[in-house]
Amino acid sequence: MEDFAPLIRQEMKQFAVRYFKDEKLLYYANLFMERKFTEPMKFGPLTVLHYRLFGGTSPEAACRAGASVELFILASDILDDLQDQDAPHQPWSQAPLPIALHLATVLMTLSQQAMTECGLDSGTVLPVIDMMNKQLLIAANGQMADLGNLAADEASYIDIVRNKSAALLVLACMTGVMLTGREWHAGVAEYAEQLGIAAQIENDRRDLLRWDEKNDFLQRKKTLLTLFLLEDLGEGDSWVADYYAGKFNESDVLGMQAEFEQLCERSGTMLYGSAMFSLYFNRFQELLGGIPETAGKIDEIMAIVSGKIANAGIPQ
């Protein structure tokens, strides 16, 4: 399968050079983009792939649309990390806060400009921009609920994920579809949403056991897995509930990593996470196979989602 990421990265940098005339603005834009380029690129390539699967024929339009999507994702990542304050090693966390916020703002604007310059007629592009804005507003609501740590049970957490991270996957896939001149495709939206939920659950599994600033337990985040864990704690595990209740500081539990990992295993939390991931991922596969344009394309889509294509030649 063709790797779309290099061309998308090239378009992103070209748009920055074209519009960022201030030397410091361009410096930080390149710094932040280069950091992002060390990670697997997923959203933009999904846009390009869907454009091709649904009959798009303009390579330039596809790559510029992919760049538009990735510029927004970068801006979103910057804001997310600044809000959560859990990524101190990222360059935007180390840059002066006013500069980091300014870059996130102008990258969002550059994203919109890139879409308007994708090379297709306004009758095709304007509905896509309208769709993107609506998905971003959905994601903004999900992000606000996430910042408030408002999940109370499985249903409310899935609803937050559907409105936050899953909405961005829908945006990426639907951008490619609608740039071919088609209208909103409910089937694509549904399988992208299921994939987005599955991906977030897998992230939850990863972040539960890593013992650093990204650990959901240390951050007292309410995720699908931590909510499950808190439901039925034994008497000897009450320290976990006490920590969530604010009775202990982070320094009080930092030495409890081994005990916490053992608790996650014997409580069935990790098994539960695996089962829930499979539930949503299997549904994604089922829906994907029911659409003529995407049936049989699971390997191509998963190569992007898993990073197997985007990782090529990039040091990790």
PDB file of C-alpha atoms in Angstrom:
ATOM      1  CA  MET A   1       0.000   0.000   0.000  1.00  0.00           C
ATOM      2  CA  GLU A   2       1.220   3.495  -0.823  1.00  0.00           C
ATOM      3  CA  ASP A   3       2.467   5.614   2.072  1.00  0.00           C
ATOM      4  CA  PHE A   4       0.585   8.930   1.909  1.00  0.00           C
ATOM      5  CA  ALA A   5       2.353  10.485   4.902  1.00  0.00           C
ATOM      6  CA  PRO A   6       5.435  11.973   3.129  1.00  0.00           C
ATOM      7  CA  LEU A   7       3.316  13.975   0.685  1.00  0.00           C
ATOM      8  CA  ILE A   8       1.021  15.151   3.478  1.00  0.00           C
ATOM      9  CA  ARG A   9       4.007  16.276   5.554  1.00  0.00           C
ATOM     10  CA  GLN A  10       5.375  18.141   2.532  1.00  0.00           C
ATOM     11  CA  GLU A  11       2.069  19.967   2.022  1.00  0.00           C
ATOM     12  CA  MET A  12       1.897  20.927   5.704  1.00  0.00           C
ATOM     13  CA  LYS A  13       5.355  22.471   5.617  1.00  0.00           C
ATOM     14  CA  GLN A  14       4.647  24.277   2.352  1.00  0.00           C
ATOM     15  CA  PHE A  15       1.501  25.861   3.766  1.00  0.00           C
ATOM     16  CA  ALA A  16       3.452  27.013   6.818  1.00  0.00           C
ATOM     17  CA  VAL A  17       6.151  28.596   4.649  1.00  0.00           C
ATOM     18  CA  ARG A  18       3.543  30.282   2.474  1.00  0.00           C
ATOM     19  CA  TYR A  19       1.613  31.933   5.294  1.00  0.00           C
ATOM     20  CA  PHE A  20       3.941  32.239   8.295  1.00  0.00           C
ATOM     21  CA  LYS A  21       6.160  35.207   7.416  1.00  0.00           C
ATOM     22  CA  ASP A  22       7.238  35.926  10.978  1.00  0.00           C
ATOM     23  CA  GLU A  23      10.516  34.102  11.609  1.00  0.00           C
ATOM     24  CA  LYS A  24       9.639  32.966  15.128  1.00  0.00           C
ATOM     25  CA  LEU A  25       6.155  31.821  14.075  1.00  0.00           C
ATOM     26  CA  LEU A  26       7.612  29.660  11.307  1.00  0.00           C
ATOM     27  CA  TYR A  27      10.323  28.345  13.641  1.00  0.00           C
ATOM     28  CA  TYR A  28       7.853  27.079  16.220  1.00  0.00           C
ATOM     29  CA  ALA A  29       5.489  25.752  13.560  1.00  0.00           C
ATOM     30  CA  ASN A  30       8.302  23.682  12.072  1.00  0.00           C
ATOM     31  CA  LEU A  31       9.465  22.596  15.538  1.00  0.00           C
ATOM     32  CA  PHE A  32       6.009  21.361  16.477  1.00  0.00           C
ATOM     33  CA  MET A  33       5.393  19.717  13.099  1.00  0.00           C
ATOM     34  CA  GLU A  34       8.734  17.894  13.159  1.00  0.00           C
ATOM     35  CA  ARG A  35       7.877  16.483  16.569  1.00  0.00           C
ATOM     36  CA  LYS A  36       4.506  15.348  15.259  1.00  0.00           C
ATOM     37  CA  PHE A  37       6.182  13.761  12.236  1.00  0.00           C
ATOM     38  CA  THR A  38       8.059  11.328  14.516  1.00  0.00           C
ATOM     39  CA  GLU A  39       4.707   9.681  15.333  1.00  0.00           C
ATOM     40  CA  PRO A  40       2.594   7.494  13.044  1.00  0.00           C
ATOM     41  CA  MET A  41       0.364   9.682  10.878  1.00  0.00           C
ATOM     42  CA  LYS A  42      -3.180   8.353  10.800  1.00  0.00           C
ATOM     43  CA  PHE A  43      -5.868  10.975  10.264  1.00  0.00           C
ATOM     44  CA  GLY A  44      -4.562  12.565   7.063  1.00  0.00           C
ATOM     45  CA  PRO A  45      -3.813   9.218   5.399  1.00  0.00           C
ATOM     46  CA  LEU A  46      -7.339   8.038   6.259  1.00  0.00           C
ATOM     47  CA  THR A  47      -8.644  11.124   4.445  1.00  0.00           C
ATOM     48  CA  VAL A  48      -6.541  10.359   1.362  1.00  0.00           C
ATOM     49  CA  LEU A  49      -7.486   6.671   1.362  1.00  0.00           C
ATOM     50  CA  HIS A  50     -11.217   7.379   1.620  1.00  0.00           C
ATOM     51  CA  TYR A  51     -10.988   9.959  -1.144  1.00  0.00           C
ATOM     52  CA  ARG A  52      -9.481   7.292  -3.396  1.00  0.00           C
ATOM     53  CA  LEU A  53     -11.835   4.502  -2.324  1.00  0.00           C
ATOM     54  CA  PHE A  54     -14.873   6.646  -3.124  1.00  0.00           C
ATOM     55  CA  GLY A  55     -13.655   7.629  -6.582  1.00  0.00           C
ATOM     56  CA  GLY A  56     -11.523  10.744  -6.079  1.00  0.00           C
ATOM     57  CA  THR A  57      -9.009  11.340  -8.867  1.00  0.00           C
ATOM     58  CA  SER A  58      -6.971  14.413  -7.855  1.00  0.00           C
ATOM     59  CA  PRO A  59      -3.742  13.544  -5.978  1.00  0.00           C
ATOM     60  CA  GLU A  60      -3.188  17.228  -5.178  1.00  0.00           C
ATOM     61  CA  ALA A  61      -6.638  17.640  -3.642  1.00  0.00           C
ATOM     62  CA  ALA A  62      -6.213  14.455  -1.613  1.00  0.00           C
ATOM     63  CA  CYS A  63      -2.839  15.438  -0.145  1.00  0.00           C
ATOM     64  CA  ARG A  64      -3.872  19.007   0.638  1.00  0.00           C
ATOM     65  CA  ALA A  65      -7.020  17.737   2.319  1.00  0.00           C
ATOM     66  CA  GLY A  66      -4.883  15.297   4.302  1.00  0.00           C
ATOM     67  CA  ALA A  67      -2.610  18.186   5.292  1.00  0.00           C
ATOM     68  CA  SER A  68      -5.638  20.213   6.370  1.00  0.00           C
ATOM     69  CA  VAL A  69      -6.819  17.406   8.627  1.00  0.00           C
ATOM     70  CA  GLU A  70      -3.349  16.812  10.110  1.00  0.00           C
ATOM     71  CA  LEU A  71      -2.832  20.514  10.813  1.00  0.00           C
ATOM     72  CA  PHE A  72      -6.004  20.521  12.856  1.00  0.00           C
ATOM     73  CA  ILE A  73      -5.015  17.316  14.656  1.00  0.00           C
ATOM     74  CA  LEU A  74      -1.681  18.897  15.586  1.00  0.00           C
ATOM     75  CA  ALA A  75      -3.433  22.000  16.915  1.00  0.00           C
ATOM     76  CA  SER A  76      -5.837  19.779  18.857  1.00  0.00           C
ATOM     77  CA  ASP A  77      -2.975  17.735  20.332  1.00  0.00           C
ATOM     78  CA  ILE A  78      -1.197  20.897  21.467  1.00  0.00           C
ATOM     79  CA  LEU A  79      -4.309  22.205  23.210  1.00  0.00           C
ATOM     80  CA  ASP A  80      -5.093  18.813  24.719  1.00  0.00           C
ATOM     81  CA  ASP A  81      -1.610  18.459  26.218  1.00  0.00           C
ATOM     82  CA  LEU A  82      -1.621  22.025  27.539  1.00  0.00           C
ATOM     83  CA  GLN A  83      -5.034  21.474  29.126  1.00  0.00           C
ATOM     84  CA  ASP A  84      -4.177  18.102  30.657  1.00  0.00           C
ATOM     85  CA  GLN A  85      -0.651  19.184  31.656  1.00  0.00           C
ATOM     86  CA  ASP A  86       0.541  15.590  31.260  1.00  0.00           C
ATOM     87  CA  ALA A  87       3.098  15.869  28.439  1.00  0.00           C
ATOM     88  CA  PRO A  88       6.034  17.918  29.806  1.00  0.00           C
ATOM     89  CA  HIS A  89       8.494  16.576  27.231  1.00  0.00           C
ATOM     90  CA  GLN A  90       6.577  17.836  24.212  1.00  0.00           C
ATOM     91  CA  PRO A  91       8.069  20.973  22.602  1.00  0.00           C
ATOM     92  CA  TRP A  92       4.783  22.857  22.957  1.00  0.00           C
ATOM     93  CA  SER A  93       4.801  22.111  26.694  1.00  0.00           C
ATOM     94  CA  GLN A  94       8.345  23.466  26.941  1.00  0.00           C
ATOM     95  CA  ALA A  95       7.688  26.572  24.829  1.00  0.00           C
ATOM     96  CA  PRO A  96       6.353  29.726  26.511  1.00  0.00           C
ATOM     97  CA  LEU A  97       2.623  29.224  27.078  1.00  0.00           C
ATOM     98  CA  PRO A  98       1.504  32.290  25.055  1.00  0.00           C
ATOM     99  CA  ILE A  99       3.511  31.038  22.056  1.00  0.00           C
ATOM    100  CA  ALA A 100       2.141  27.492  22.320  1.00  0.00           C
ATOM    101  CA  LEU A 101      -1.437  28.790  22.505  1.00  0.00           C
ATOM    102  CA  HIS A 102      -0.837  31.139  19.593  1.00  0.00           C
ATOM    103  CA  LEU A 103       0.557  28.311  17.455  1.00  0.00           C
ATOM    104  CA  ALA A 104      -2.440  26.105  18.203  1.00  0.00           C
ATOM    105  CA  THR A 105      -4.765  28.919  17.128  1.00  0.00           C
ATOM    106  CA  VAL A 106      -2.983  29.759  13.885  1.00  0.00           C
ATOM    107  CA  LEU A 107      -2.552  26.074  12.966  1.00  0.00           C
ATOM    108  CA  MET A 108      -6.321  25.698  13.147  1.00  0.00           C
ATOM    109  CA  THR A 109      -6.692  28.673  10.820  1.00  0.00           C
ATOM    110  CA  LEU A 110      -4.044  27.263   8.492  1.00  0.00           C
ATOM    111  CA  SER A 111      -5.980  23.993   8.439  1.00  0.00           C
ATOM    112  CA  GLN A 112      -9.058  25.773   7.100  1.00  0.00           C
ATOM    113  CA  GLN A 113      -6.988  27.672   4.538  1.00  0.00           C
ATOM    114  CA  ALA A 114      -5.403  24.455   3.289  1.00  0.00           C
ATOM    115  CA  MET A 115      -8.843  22.995   2.676  1.00  0.00           C
ATOM    116  CA  THR A 116      -9.966  26.038   0.700  1.00  0.00           C
ATOM    117  CA  GLU A 117      -6.861  25.650  -1.485  1.00  0.00           C
ATOM    118  CA  CYS A 118      -7.195  21.925  -2.151  1.00  0.00           C
ATOM    119  CA  GLY A 119      -7.896  22.633  -5.818  1.00  0.00           C
ATOM    120  CA  LEU A 120     -11.528  21.535  -6.052  1.00  0.00           C
ATOM    121  CA  ASP A 121     -14.513  23.755  -6.811  1.00  0.00           C
ATOM    122  CA  SER A 122     -16.245  25.634  -4.012  1.00  0.00           C
ATOM    123  CA  GLY A 123     -19.442  23.625  -4.494  1.00  0.00           C
ATOM    124  CA  THR A 124     -17.518  20.553  -3.353  1.00  0.00           C
ATOM    125  CA  VAL A 125     -15.276  22.163  -0.734  1.00  0.00           C
ATOM    126  CA  LEU A 126     -17.786  24.299   1.183  1.00  0.00           C
ATOM    127  CA  PRO A 127     -19.951  21.359   2.325  1.00  0.00           C
ATOM    128  CA  VAL A 128     -16.765  19.630   3.496  1.00  0.00           C
ATOM    129  CA  ILE A 129     -15.711  22.655   5.557  1.00  0.00           C
ATOM    130  CA  ASP A 130     -19.234  22.845   7.008  1.00  0.00           C
ATOM    131  CA  MET A 131     -19.016  19.166   7.989  1.00  0.00           C
ATOM    132  CA  MET A 132     -15.555  19.618   9.503  1.00  0.00           C
ATOM    133  CA  ASN A 133     -16.669  22.567  11.608  1.00  0.00           C
ATOM    134  CA  LYS A 134     -19.670  20.640  12.934  1.00  0.00           C
ATOM    135  CA  GLN A 135     -17.485  17.647  13.848  1.00  0.00           C
ATOM    136  CA  LEU A 136     -15.019  19.953  15.585  1.00  0.00           C
ATOM    137  CA  LEU A 137     -17.848  21.465  17.631  1.00  0.00           C
ATOM    138  CA  ILE A 138     -18.972  17.968  18.616  1.00  0.00           C
ATOM    139  CA  ALA A 139     -15.395  17.179  19.647  1.00  0.00           C
ATOM    140  CA  ALA A 140     -15.216  20.429  21.632  1.00  0.00           C
ATOM    141  CA  ASN A 141     -18.176  19.311  23.726  1.00  0.00           C
ATOM    142  CA  GLY A 142     -16.578  15.938  24.314  1.00  0.00           C
ATOM    143  CA  GLN A 143     -13.292  17.582  25.289  1.00  0.00           C
ATOM    144  CA  MET A 144     -15.068  19.805  27.821  1.00  0.00           C
ATOM    145  CA  ALA A 145     -16.705  16.789  29.443  1.00  0.00           C
ATOM    146  CA  ASP A 146     -13.344  15.014  29.480  1.00  0.00           C
ATOM    147  CA  LEU A 147     -11.641  18.006  31.108  1.00  0.00           C
ATOM    148  CA  GLY A 148     -14.348  17.941  33.773  1.00  0.00           C
ATOM    149  CA  ASN A 149     -13.706  14.215  34.348  1.00  0.00           C
ATOM    150  CA  LEU A 150     -17.475  13.781  34.152  1.00  0.00           C
ATOM    151  CA  ALA A 151     -17.716  10.080  33.267  1.00  0.00           C
ATOM    152  CA  ALA A 152     -19.803   8.305  35.893  1.00  0.00           C
ATOM    153  CA  ASP A 153     -20.381   4.920  34.279  1.00  0.00           C
ATOM    154  CA  GLU A 154     -19.733   2.946  31.100  1.00  0.00           C
ATOM    155  CA  ALA A 155     -22.492   4.653  29.111  1.00  0.00           C
ATOM    156  CA  SER A 156     -21.432   8.192  29.973  1.00  0.00           C
ATOM    157  CA  TYR A 157     -17.775   7.431  29.255  1.00  0.00           C
ATOM    158  CA  ILE A 158     -18.555   5.945  25.841  1.00  0.00           C
ATOM    159  CA  ASP A 159     -20.657   9.010  25.097  1.00  0.00           C
ATOM    160  CA  ILE A 160     -17.729  11.294  25.923  1.00  0.00           C
ATOM    161  CA  VAL A 161     -15.399   9.260  23.695  1.00  0.00           C
ATOM    162  CA  ARG A 162     -17.962   9.259  20.869  1.00  0.00           C
ATOM    163  CA  ASN A 163     -18.125  13.061  21.063  1.00  0.00           C
ATOM    164  CA  LYS A 164     -14.382  13.588  21.453  1.00  0.00           C
ATOM    165  CA  SER A 165     -11.835  11.305  19.796  1.00  0.00           C
ATOM    166  CA  ALA A 166     -14.299   9.298  17.676  1.00  0.00           C
ATOM    167  CA  ALA A 167     -15.688  12.511  16.162  1.00  0.00           C
ATOM    168  CA  LEU A 168     -12.219  13.308  14.790  1.00  0.00           C
ATOM    169  CA  LEU A 169     -11.927   9.925  13.078  1.00  0.00           C
ATOM    170  CA  VAL A 170     -15.341  10.520  11.529  1.00  0.00           C
ATOM    171  CA  LEU A 171     -14.068  13.914  10.348  1.00  0.00           C
ATOM    172  CA  ALA A 172     -10.965  12.396   8.731  1.00  0.00           C
ATOM    173  CA  CYS A 173     -12.804   9.649   6.864  1.00  0.00           C
ATOM    174  CA  MET A 174     -15.782  11.802   5.883  1.00  0.00           C
ATOM    175  CA  THR A 175     -13.551  14.541   4.493  1.00  0.00           C
ATOM    176  CA  GLY A 176     -12.197  12.070   1.963  1.00  0.00           C
ATOM    177  CA  VAL A 177     -15.661  10.801   1.079  1.00  0.00           C
ATOM    178  CA  MET A 178     -17.288  14.217   0.659  1.00  0.00           C
ATOM    179  CA  LEU A 179     -14.436  15.669  -1.397  1.00  0.00           C
ATOM    180  CA  THR A 180     -15.538  13.291  -4.155  1.00  0.00           C
ATOM    181  CA  GLY A 181     -18.801  15.264  -4.331  1.00  0.00           C
ATOM    182  CA  ARG A 182     -20.829  12.871  -2.212  1.00  0.00           C
ATOM    183  CA  GLU A 183     -22.993  13.794   0.723  1.00  0.00           C
ATOM    184  CA  TRP A 184     -22.596  12.643   4.327  1.00  0.00           C
ATOM    185  CA  HIS A 185     -22.242   8.842   4.360  1.00  0.00           C
ATOM    186  CA  ALA A 186     -23.927   7.396   7.448  1.00  0.00           C
ATOM    187  CA  GLY A 187     -22.235   4.017   7.045  1.00  0.00           C
ATOM    188  CA  VAL A 188     -18.734   5.494   6.990  1.00  0.00           C
ATOM    189  CA  ALA A 189     -19.571   7.698   9.972  1.00  0.00           C
ATOM    190  CA  GLU A 190     -20.765   4.683  11.941  1.00  0.00           C
ATOM    191  CA  TYR A 191     -17.737   2.493  11.328  1.00  0.00           C
ATOM    192  CA  ALA A 192     -15.329   5.391  11.924  1.00  0.00           C
ATOM    193  CA  GLU A 193     -17.060   6.042  15.225  1.00  0.00           C
ATOM    194  CA  GLN A 194     -16.799   2.393  16.270  1.00  0.00           C
ATOM    195  CA  LEU A 195     -13.117   2.381  15.333  1.00  0.00           C
ATOM    196  CA  GLY A 196     -12.560   5.584  17.302  1.00  0.00           C
ATOM    197  CA  ILE A 197     -14.135   4.079  20.417  1.00  0.00           C
ATOM    198  CA  ALA A 198     -12.095   0.887  20.039  1.00  0.00           C
ATOM    199  CA  ALA A 199      -8.899   2.907  19.648  1.00  0.00           C
ATOM    200  CA  GLN A 200      -9.641   4.946  22.782  1.00  0.00           C
ATOM    201  CA  ILE A 201     -10.283   1.805  24.817  1.00  0.00           C
ATOM    202  CA  GLU A 202      -6.931   0.426  23.661  1.00  0.00           C
ATOM    203  CA  ASN A 203      -5.322   3.713  24.707  1.00  0.00           C
ATOM    204  CA  ASP A 204      -6.989   3.323  28.099  1.00  0.00           C
ATOM    205  CA  ARG A 205      -5.462  -0.138  28.467  1.00  0.00           C
ATOM    206  CA  ARG A 206      -2.016   1.209  27.634  1.00  0.00           C
ATOM    207  CA  ASP A 207      -2.279   4.270  29.847  1.00  0.00           C
ATOM    208  CA  LEU A 208      -3.516   2.353  32.873  1.00  0.00           C
ATOM    209  CA  LEU A 209      -0.282   0.421  33.367  1.00  0.00           C
ATOM    210  CA  ARG A 210       2.329   2.989  32.294  1.00  0.00           C
ATOM    211  CA  TRP A 211       3.697   4.581  35.474  1.00  0.00           C
ATOM    212  CA  ASP A 212       4.399   8.170  34.423  1.00  0.00           C
ATOM    213  CA  GLU A 213       2.557  11.446  33.904  1.00  0.00           C
ATOM    214  CA  LYS A 214       0.257   9.782  31.332  1.00  0.00           C
ATOM    215  CA  ASN A 215      -1.012   7.130  33.752  1.00  0.00           C
ATOM    216  CA  ASP A 216      -4.781   7.473  34.090  1.00  0.00           C
ATOM    217  CA  PHE A 217      -4.774   6.241  37.691  1.00  0.00           C
ATOM    218  CA  LEU A 218      -2.126   8.725  38.836  1.00  0.00           C
ATOM    219  CA  GLN A 219      -4.079  11.469  37.041  1.00  0.00           C
ATOM    220  CA  ARG A 220      -7.297  10.283  38.755  1.00  0.00           C
ATOM    221  CA  LYS A 221      -8.977  10.098  35.351  1.00  0.00           C
ATOM    222  CA  LYS A 222     -12.309   8.336  35.020  1.00  0.00           C
ATOM    223  CA  THR A 223     -11.984   6.004  32.065  1.00  0.00           C
ATOM    224  CA  LEU A 224     -13.789   2.827  31.119  1.00  0.00           C
ATOM    225  CA  LEU A 225     -11.133   0.809  32.923  1.00  0.00           C
ATOM    226  CA  THR A 226     -10.689   2.904  36.052  1.00  0.00           C
ATOM    227  CA  LEU A 227     -14.474   3.051  36.533  1.00  0.00           C
ATOM    228  CA  PHE A 228     -14.592  -0.749  36.302  1.00  0.00           C
ATOM    229  CA  LEU A 229     -11.694  -1.047  38.745  1.00  0.00           C
ATOM    230  CA  LEU A 230     -13.326   1.242  41.303  1.00  0.00           C
ATOM    231  CA  GLU A 231     -16.620  -0.657  41.217  1.00  0.00           C
ATOM    232  CA  ASP A 232     -15.647  -3.666  43.311  1.00  0.00           C
ATOM    233  CA  LEU A 233     -12.494  -3.100  45.340  1.00  0.00           C
ATOM    234  CA  GLY A 234     -11.541  -5.516  48.097  1.00  0.00           C
ATOM    235  CA  GLU A 235     -10.819  -4.377  51.624  1.00  0.00           C
ATOM    236  CA  GLY A 236      -7.072  -4.467  51.010  1.00  0.00           C
ATOM    237  CA  ASP A 237      -7.429  -2.315  47.933  1.00  0.00           C
ATOM    238  CA  SER A 238      -9.262   0.599  49.517  1.00  0.00           C
ATOM    239  CA  TRP A 239      -6.172   2.768  49.020  1.00  0.00           C
ATOM    240  CA  VAL A 240      -7.151   3.042  45.343  1.00  0.00           C
ATOM    241  CA  ALA A 241     -10.558   4.536  46.185  1.00  0.00           C
ATOM    242  CA  ASP A 242      -8.949   6.738  48.829  1.00  0.00           C
ATOM    243  CA  TYR A 243      -6.510   8.101  46.268  1.00  0.00           C
ATOM    244  CA  TYR A 244      -9.351   8.930  43.883  1.00  0.00           C
ATOM    245  CA  ALA A 245     -11.158  10.608  46.770  1.00  0.00           C
ATOM    246  CA  GLY A 246      -8.130  12.851  47.341  1.00  0.00           C
ATOM    247  CA  LYS A 247      -7.120  11.338  50.677  1.00  0.00           C
ATOM    248  CA  PHE A 248      -3.624  10.600  49.365  1.00  0.00           C
ATOM    249  CA  ASN A 249      -1.228  12.622  47.259  1.00  0.00           C
ATOM    250  CA  GLU A 250       0.500  11.223  44.171  1.00  0.00           C
ATOM    251  CA  SER A 251       3.733  10.933  46.135  1.00  0.00           C
ATOM    252  CA  ASP A 252       1.971   8.578  48.554  1.00  0.00           C
ATOM    253  CA  VAL A 253       1.173   6.003  45.857  1.00  0.00           C
ATOM    254  CA  LEU A 254       4.139   6.272  43.494  1.00  0.00           C
ATOM    255  CA  GLY A 255       5.757   3.258  45.131  1.00  0.00           C
ATOM    256  CA  MET A 256       2.629   1.121  44.646  1.00  0.00           C
ATOM    257  CA  GLN A 257       3.136   0.268  40.976  1.00  0.00           C
ATOM    258  CA  ALA A 258       3.548  -3.495  41.482  1.00  0.00           C
ATOM    259  CA  GLU A 259       0.497  -3.671  43.757  1.00  0.00           C
ATOM    260  CA  PHE A 260      -1.556  -1.663  41.289  1.00  0.00           C
ATOM    261  CA  GLU A 261      -0.591  -3.860  38.325  1.00  0.00           C
ATOM    262  CA  GLN A 262      -1.498  -6.982  40.313  1.00  0.00           C
ATOM    263  CA  LEU A 263      -4.853  -5.434  41.204  1.00  0.00           C
ATOM    264  CA  CYS A 264      -5.597  -4.658  37.560  1.00  0.00           C
ATOM    265  CA  GLU A 265      -4.979  -8.284  36.646  1.00  0.00           C
ATOM    266  CA  ARG A 266      -6.834 -10.075  39.463  1.00  0.00           C
ATOM    267  CA  SER A 267      -9.801  -7.706  39.318  1.00  0.00           C
ATOM    268  CA  GLY A 268     -10.349  -8.569  35.661  1.00  0.00           C
ATOM    269  CA  THR A 269      -9.890  -4.935  34.641  1.00  0.00           C
ATOM    270  CA  MET A 270      -7.436  -5.687  31.843  1.00  0.00           C
ATOM    271  CA  LEU A 271      -9.588  -8.590  30.609  1.00  0.00           C
ATOM    272  CA  TYR A 272     -12.620  -6.310  30.631  1.00  0.00           C
ATOM    273  CA  GLY A 273     -10.742  -3.731  28.595  1.00  0.00           C
ATOM    274  CA  SER A 274      -9.734  -6.364  26.071  1.00  0.00           C
ATOM    275  CA  ALA A 275     -13.314  -7.607  25.757  1.00  0.00           C
ATOM    276  CA  MET A 276     -14.684  -4.096  25.257  1.00  0.00           C
ATOM    277  CA  PHE A 277     -12.043  -3.324  22.639  1.00  0.00           C
ATOM    278  CA  SER A 278     -12.994  -6.484  20.733  1.00  0.00           C
ATOM    279  CA  LEU A 279     -16.687  -5.575  20.929  1.00  0.00           C
ATOM    280  CA  TYR A 280     -16.226  -2.221  19.202  1.00  0.00           C
ATOM    281  CA  PHE A 281     -13.468  -3.343  16.855  1.00  0.00           C
ATOM    282  CA  ASN A 282     -15.492  -6.312  15.613  1.00  0.00           C
ATOM    283  CA  ARG A 283     -18.439  -4.027  15.026  1.00  0.00           C
ATOM    284  CA  PHE A 284     -16.160  -1.707  13.022  1.00  0.00           C
ATOM    285  CA  GLN A 285     -15.048  -4.622  10.830  1.00  0.00           C
ATOM    286  CA  GLU A 286     -18.631  -5.770  10.309  1.00  0.00           C
ATOM    287  CA  LEU A 287     -19.779  -2.302   9.232  1.00  0.00           C
ATOM    288  CA  LEU A 288     -16.744  -1.806   7.000  1.00  0.00           C
ATOM    289  CA  GLY A 289     -17.535  -5.007   5.143  1.00  0.00           C
ATOM    290  CA  GLY A 290     -21.089  -3.860   4.457  1.00  0.00           C
ATOM    291  CA  ILE A 291     -20.104  -0.865   2.315  1.00  0.00           C
ATOM    292  CA  PRO A 292     -19.165  -1.681  -1.314  1.00  0.00           C
ATOM    293  CA  GLU A 293     -16.392   0.918  -1.521  1.00  0.00           C
ATOM    294  CA  THR A 294     -14.653  -0.294   1.644  1.00  0.00           C
ATOM    295  CA  ALA A 295     -15.470  -4.001   1.688  1.00  0.00           C
ATOM    296  CA  GLY A 296     -12.243  -5.957   1.574  1.00  0.00           C
ATOM    297  CA  LYS A 297     -10.161  -2.890   2.519  1.00  0.00           C
ATOM    298  CA  ILE A 298      -9.678  -3.743   6.202  1.00  0.00           C
ATOM    299  CA  ASP A 299      -5.949  -4.421   5.697  1.00  0.00           C
ATOM    300  CA  GLU A 300      -5.363  -1.035   4.037  1.00  0.00           C
ATOM    301  CA  ILE A 301      -7.266   0.862   6.709  1.00  0.00           C
ATOM    302  CA  MET A 302      -5.657  -1.059   9.574  1.00  0.00           C
ATOM    303  CA  ALA A 303      -2.185  -0.497   8.104  1.00  0.00           C
ATOM    304  CA  ILE A 304      -2.823   3.223   8.622  1.00  0.00           C
ATOM    305  CA  VAL A 305      -4.525   2.903  11.998  1.00  0.00           C
ATOM    306  CA  SER A 306      -1.832   0.610  13.401  1.00  0.00           C
ATOM    307  CA  GLY A 307       0.958   2.837  12.065  1.00  0.00           C
ATOM    308  CA  LYS A 308       2.587   0.081   9.999  1.00  0.00           C
ATOM    309  CA  ILE A 309       2.666   2.308   6.931  1.00  0.00           C
ATOM    310  CA  ALA A 310       3.271   5.603   8.691  1.00  0.00           C
ATOM    311  CA  ASN A 311       6.160   4.200  10.736  1.00  0.00           C
ATOM    312  CA  ALA A 312       8.243   3.376   7.694  1.00  0.00           C
ATOM    313  CA  GLY A 313      11.627   5.049   7.929  1.00  0.00           C
ATOM    314  CA  ILE A 314      10.729   7.121  11.007  1.00  0.00           C
ATOM    315  CA  PRO A 315      12.779   6.526  14.172  1.00  0.00           C
ATOM    316  CA  GLN A 316      10.696   5.661  17.215  1.00  0.00           C
TER     317      GLN A 316
END
